[in-house]
Short mmCIF file of C-alpha atoms in Angstrom, two decimals:
data_model
loop_
_atom_site.label_atom_id
_atom_site.label_comp_id
_atom_site.label_asym_id
_atom_site.label_seq_id
_atom_site.Cartn_x
_atom_site.Cartn_y
_atom_site.Cartn_z
CA UNK A 295 118.49 31.40 138.63
CA UNK A 296 119.72 27.46 137.71
CA UNK A 297 116.53 27.31 135.49
CA UNK A 298 117.22 30.78 133.62
CA UNK A 299 119.00 31.26 130.42
CA UNK A 300 122.52 32.30 130.29
CA UNK A 301 121.08 35.87 128.77
CA UNK A 302 119.17 36.10 131.13
CA UNK A 303 121.96 35.64 133.99
CA UNK A 304 124.24 38.14 132.48
CA UNK A 305 121.31 40.56 132.17
CA UNK A 306 121.23 39.94 136.32
CA UNK A 307 124.66 40.44 136.56
CA UNK A 308 124.65 43.72 134.99
CA UNK A 309 121.53 45.22 136.36
CA UNK A 310 121.93 47.74 139.04
CA UNK A 311 125.47 48.97 137.91
CA UNK A 312 126.09 52.12 136.11
CA UNK A 313 127.58 51.67 132.99
CA UNK A 314 129.93 53.82 130.47
CA UNK A 315 128.82 53.64 127.05
CA UNK A 316 131.91 51.11 126.45
CA UNK A 317 130.95 49.20 128.61
CA UNK A 318 127.65 48.69 127.61
CA UNK A 319 129.12 47.66 124.24
CA UNK A 320 130.69 44.88 126.19
CA UNK A 321 127.53 44.11 128.44
CA UNK A 322 125.68 43.70 124.74
CA UNK A 323 128.25 41.65 123.24
CA UNK A 324 128.25 39.35 125.54
CA UNK A 325 124.46 38.88 126.16
CA UNK A 326 124.61 38.14 122.21
CA UNK A 327 127.42 35.37 122.81
CA UNK A 328 126.04 34.48 126.31
CA UNK A 329 127.04 30.62 125.82
CA UNK A 330 130.43 31.60 124.47
CA UNK A 331 131.27 34.25 126.96
CA UNK A 332 132.61 32.29 130.05
CA UNK A 333 135.08 30.29 127.50
CA UNK A 334 136.35 33.76 126.18
CA UNK A 335 139.60 35.38 127.01
CA UNK A 336 139.80 39.04 127.82
CA UNK A 337 141.10 39.79 124.69
CA UNK A 338 138.75 37.57 122.73
CA UNK A 339 136.07 39.56 124.63
CA UNK A 340 137.87 42.56 123.69
CA UNK A 341 137.98 41.68 120.00
CA UNK A 342 134.22 40.49 120.13
CA UNK A 343 133.12 43.81 121.42
CA UNK A 344 135.56 46.16 119.53
CA UNK A 345 136.95 47.77 122.58
CA UNK A 346 140.43 47.45 124.09
CA UNK A 347 141.77 44.65 126.27
CA UNK A 348 141.82 47.23 129.74
CA UNK A 349 138.23 48.26 128.88
CA UNK A 350 137.28 44.53 129.50
CA UNK A 351 139.27 44.67 132.67
CA UNK A 352 137.84 47.69 133.91
CA UNK A 353 134.41 46.45 132.99
CA UNK A 354 134.80 43.74 135.18
CA UNK A 355 135.99 45.76 138.34
CA UNK A 356 133.06 47.93 137.60
CA UNK A 357 131.08 44.97 138.06
CA UNK A 358 132.69 44.14 141.26
CA UNK A 359 135.04 41.93 140.48
CA UNK A 360 138.78 42.00 141.05
CA UNK A 361 139.50 41.43 137.17
CA UNK A 362 138.21 39.79 134.27
CA UNK A 363 139.44 36.05 135.63
CA UNK A 364 137.39 36.36 138.42
CA UNK A 365 134.39 37.36 136.22
CA UNK A 366 135.09 34.49 134.10
CA UNK A 367 135.58 31.99 137.00
CA UNK A 368 132.33 33.53 138.08
CA UNK A 369 130.57 33.12 134.92
CA UNK A 370 131.72 29.54 134.54
CA UNK A 371 130.42 28.52 138.10
CA UNK A 372 126.91 29.79 137.13
CA UNK A 373 126.94 27.95 134.23
CA UNK A 374 124.72 24.99 134.53
CA UNK A 375 126.37 21.39 133.80
CA UNK A 376 125.97 20.29 130.66
CA UNK A 377 125.82 23.61 128.73
CA UNK A 378 127.10 24.12 125.52
CA UNK A 379 129.10 27.08 124.04
CA UNK A 380 126.67 28.83 121.94
CA UNK A 381 123.81 29.00 124.11
CA UNK A 382 120.58 27.44 124.00
CA UNK A 383 117.18 27.68 122.22
CA UNK A 384 115.89 29.27 125.66
CA UNK A 385 118.35 32.24 125.34
CA UNK A 386 116.63 35.55 125.25
CA UNK A 387 118.14 38.23 122.62
CA UNK A 388 118.73 41.54 123.80
CA UNK A 389 115.69 43.20 122.89
CA UNK A 390 113.59 40.59 124.90
CA UNK A 391 115.98 40.97 127.65
CA UNK A 392 115.43 45.02 127.73
CA UNK A 393 111.99 44.38 127.92
CA UNK A 394 112.06 41.68 130.72
CA UNK A 395 114.36 44.33 132.57
CA UNK A 396 111.55 46.57 132.43
CA UNK A 397 109.00 44.71 133.61
CA UNK A 398 111.14 43.67 136.69
CA UNK A 399 111.68 47.52 137.22
CA UNK A 400 107.78 47.78 137.45
CA UNK A 401 107.57 44.64 139.47
CA UNK A 402 109.93 46.60 141.94
CA UNK A 403 107.39 49.84 141.89
CA UNK A 404 104.68 47.93 142.68
CA UNK A 405 106.22 46.32 145.80
CA UNK A 406 107.04 49.69 146.55
CA UNK A 407 103.92 51.45 146.22
CA UNK A 408 102.59 48.91 148.89
CA UNK A 409 102.95 51.64 151.18
CA UNK A 410 101.02 54.89 149.13
CA UNK A 411 101.95 57.27 151.74
CA UNK A 412 105.01 58.88 149.66
CA UNK A 413 102.87 59.17 146.75
CA UNK A 414 99.80 60.51 148.54
CA UNK A 415 101.77 62.72 150.68
CA UNK A 416 103.78 64.13 147.19
CA UNK A 417 100.41 64.53 145.64
CA UNK A 418 98.95 66.85 148.29
CA UNK A 419 102.24 68.97 148.14
CA UNK A 420 102.01 69.17 144.40
CA UNK A 421 98.17 70.11 144.75
CA UNK A 422 98.87 72.86 146.81
CA UNK A 423 101.53 74.74 145.02
CA UNK A 424 100.54 77.79 143.14
CA UNK A 425 102.54 77.71 140.67
CA UNK A 426 103.64 74.41 140.47
CA UNK A 427 107.68 73.92 139.05
CA UNK A 428 108.26 70.83 137.24
CA UNK A 429 111.95 70.35 136.70
CA UNK A 430 113.75 68.03 134.44
CA UNK A 431 116.89 68.49 132.31
CA UNK A 432 118.50 66.48 129.77
CA UNK A 433 117.33 63.07 129.55
CA UNK A 434 114.79 63.89 132.28
CA UNK A 435 113.19 66.85 129.84
CA UNK A 436 110.95 64.28 128.41
CA UNK A 437 109.47 63.09 131.60
CA UNK A 438 109.04 66.51 132.95
CA UNK A 439 107.55 68.11 129.77
CA UNK A 440 104.91 64.77 129.97
CA UNK A 441 103.95 65.29 133.39
CA UNK A 442 103.71 69.12 132.85
CA UNK A 443 101.48 68.89 129.79
CA UNK A 444 98.78 66.50 131.81
CA UNK A 445 99.25 68.14 135.11
CA UNK A 446 98.28 71.75 133.09
CA UNK A 447 94.69 69.78 132.52
CA UNK A 448 94.02 69.71 136.18
CA UNK A 449 96.19 72.10 137.97
CA UNK A 450 95.77 76.10 137.43
CA UNK A 451 99.67 77.14 137.08
CA UNK A 452 102.25 74.58 135.89
CA UNK A 453 105.46 75.78 134.93
CA UNK A 454 107.99 73.42 133.05
CA UNK A 455 111.52 74.03 133.73
CA UNK A 456 113.32 71.97 131.08
CA UNK A 457 116.25 74.04 130.14
CA UNK A 458 119.20 74.87 132.28
CA UNK A 459 121.49 77.90 131.94
CA UNK A 460 121.70 80.87 134.12
CA UNK A 461 118.13 81.55 133.72
CA UNK A 462 116.95 78.40 135.61
CA UNK A 463 117.33 80.15 139.19
CA UNK A 464 115.53 83.14 137.79
CA UNK A 465 112.70 80.71 137.28
CA UNK A 466 112.86 79.33 140.25
CA UNK A 467 112.58 82.74 142.01
CA UNK A 468 109.83 83.79 139.67
CA UNK A 469 107.81 80.63 140.74
CA UNK A 470 108.65 81.33 144.35
CA UNK A 471 107.53 85.02 144.15
CA UNK A 472 104.33 83.99 142.72
CA UNK A 473 103.71 81.92 145.27
CA UNK A 474 104.96 78.56 144.50
CA UNK A 475 105.36 76.22 147.99
CA UNK A 476 106.60 72.80 146.06
CA UNK A 477 108.84 71.71 143.25
CA UNK A 478 108.84 68.15 141.69
CA UNK A 479 111.81 67.26 140.08
CA UNK A 480 112.48 64.25 137.59
CA UNK A 481 116.36 63.01 137.96
CA UNK A 482 117.53 60.36 135.52
CA UNK A 483 121.13 59.43 134.76
CA UNK A 484 123.29 60.87 133.77
CA UNK A 485 122.67 63.20 136.54
CA UNK A 486 123.47 66.75 135.53
CA UNK A 487 125.23 69.01 138.55
CA UNK A 488 122.95 71.43 137.47
CA UNK A 489 119.93 69.65 138.36
CA UNK A 490 121.55 69.18 142.22
CA UNK A 491 122.39 72.81 142.52
CA UNK A 492 119.13 74.16 141.29
CA UNK A 493 117.14 71.52 143.77
CA UNK A 494 119.68 73.27 146.40
CA UNK A 495 118.81 76.58 145.65
CA UNK A 496 115.25 75.50 145.56
CA UNK A 497 115.28 74.42 148.93
CA UNK A 498 117.11 77.32 150.04
CA UNK A 499 114.09 79.57 148.80
CA UNK A 500 111.84 78.00 151.02
CA UNK A 501 110.36 75.30 148.44
CA UNK A 502 109.60 71.59 148.98
CA UNK A 503 111.46 69.30 146.86
CA UNK A 504 109.71 66.10 145.61
CA UNK A 505 111.97 63.87 143.22
CA UNK A 506 111.52 60.98 141.11
CA UNK A 507 114.89 59.21 140.31
CA UNK A 508 116.30 56.39 139.45
CA UNK A 509 117.43 55.23 143.09
CA UNK A 510 117.10 56.15 146.60
CA UNK A 511 120.59 57.05 146.35
CA UNK A 512 120.49 59.25 143.25
CA UNK A 513 122.55 62.43 143.85
CA UNK A 514 119.55 64.58 143.96
CA UNK A 515 118.89 62.62 147.51
CA UNK A 516 120.37 65.36 149.61
CA UNK A 517 118.81 67.91 148.50
CA UNK A 518 114.89 66.21 148.14
CA UNK A 519 112.64 66.53 151.24
CA UNK A 520 110.96 63.44 149.75
CA UNK A 521 112.22 61.07 146.58
CA UNK A 522 110.51 58.32 145.61
CA UNK A 523 112.62 55.77 143.18
CA UNK A 524 111.52 53.99 139.64
CA UNK A 525 114.39 52.20 138.45
CA UNK A 526 115.54 52.84 134.87
CA UNK A 527 116.36 49.80 132.40
CA UNK A 528 120.46 49.52 131.52
CA UNK A 529 119.70 46.97 129.16
CA UNK A 530 120.51 48.84 125.75
CA UNK A 531 122.62 51.46 124.79
CA UNK A 532 120.40 54.14 126.02
CA UNK A 533 118.57 53.87 129.17
CA UNK A 534 114.95 53.02 129.21
CA UNK A 535 112.60 54.86 131.69
CA UNK A 536 109.27 53.09 131.72
CA UNK A 537 108.66 52.94 135.69
CA UNK A 538 109.90 56.61 135.90
CA UNK A 539 106.79 57.71 133.48
CA UNK A 540 104.14 55.43 135.39
CA UNK A 541 105.08 56.78 138.50
CA UNK A 542 104.85 60.36 137.04
CA UNK A 543 101.40 59.34 136.34
CA UNK A 544 100.63 58.06 139.63
CA UNK A 545 101.63 61.53 141.00
CA UNK A 546 99.43 62.84 138.51
CA UNK A 547 96.39 60.91 139.94
CA UNK A 548 97.42 61.77 143.46
CA UNK A 549 97.34 65.28 142.71
CA UNK A 550 94.30 65.01 141.25
CA UNK A 551 92.63 63.60 144.44
CA UNK A 552 93.52 66.74 146.16
CA UNK A 553 92.67 69.40 143.42
CA UNK A 554 88.69 69.57 144.24
CA UNK A 555 87.89 70.97 140.75
CA UNK A 556 90.45 68.68 138.75
CA UNK A 557 87.08 66.71 137.26
CA UNK A 558 85.30 69.81 136.27
CA UNK A 559 88.58 71.03 134.47
CA UNK A 560 89.02 67.74 132.84
CA UNK A 561 85.15 68.11 131.35
CA UNK A 562 85.82 71.65 130.47
CA UNK A 563 89.13 70.65 128.26
CA UNK A 564 87.14 67.72 126.71
CA UNK A 565 84.20 70.23 126.21
CA UNK A 566 86.27 72.66 124.31
CA UNK A 567 88.36 70.47 122.35
CA UNK A 568 85.36 68.94 120.78
CA UNK A 569 83.99 72.28 120.16
CA UNK A 570 87.32 73.13 118.16
CA UNK A 571 87.56 69.66 116.63
CA UNK A 572 91.02 69.16 118.35
CA UNK A 573 91.12 65.22 118.01
CA UNK A 574 90.01 62.87 115.22
CA UNK A 575 87.65 60.34 116.70
#
């Protein structure tokens, strides 16, 4: 930490905290002016970020400090002796920090996968379910659609549930009546209450719930039979989800291992795609 840039230290301070859009604006302003921040008053930081002074106080409390003075005191303590306001040439900008944050998330995922057991178990559960419901709403809908797109190439019946509303429970019922035994859910911040309710209902109907979530303590944990965490990046105005996406691909790989005809299905798809001229080589 002592050898890291001021921006890097700030980014590490913000990691793991769920910040509101206003608080993220403050965080971004602090990263951009990383060398100056330990010497700014709460009023000056509020003006820099274009927010109110009470918002800066609430931001400091959200990070676990008693108030902004305690946060500023902490920043001064971790600033190396001789640092000059304005930062040095080694400071990373916010876009670089977002990339580095995702690299760190992927490193944590790699460490988690030192035990492949949970992913292998999930693969068996998903491969055995006919049909296979794939749930993901709002921010997680793209994760669900991406997983469903590839899963459909090897699994005989994939049903993507990416829209909420009164029909969601009906679609879960339909999948269960058709023989589904498991459901996979992608759950990302901010967590819609509807997703938690849908998973609780799915379990009531006898489905085994496999979840990919940003944390082992995500709201969906209480209604998941197997949850595998993959952190999201929080360095930009909107979360980035490289680790959850990669984990989804790993679950597809594990599922393929338990589908004996997976390779044949892929080869059949490639043959048909070539015959139709589907892709440009």
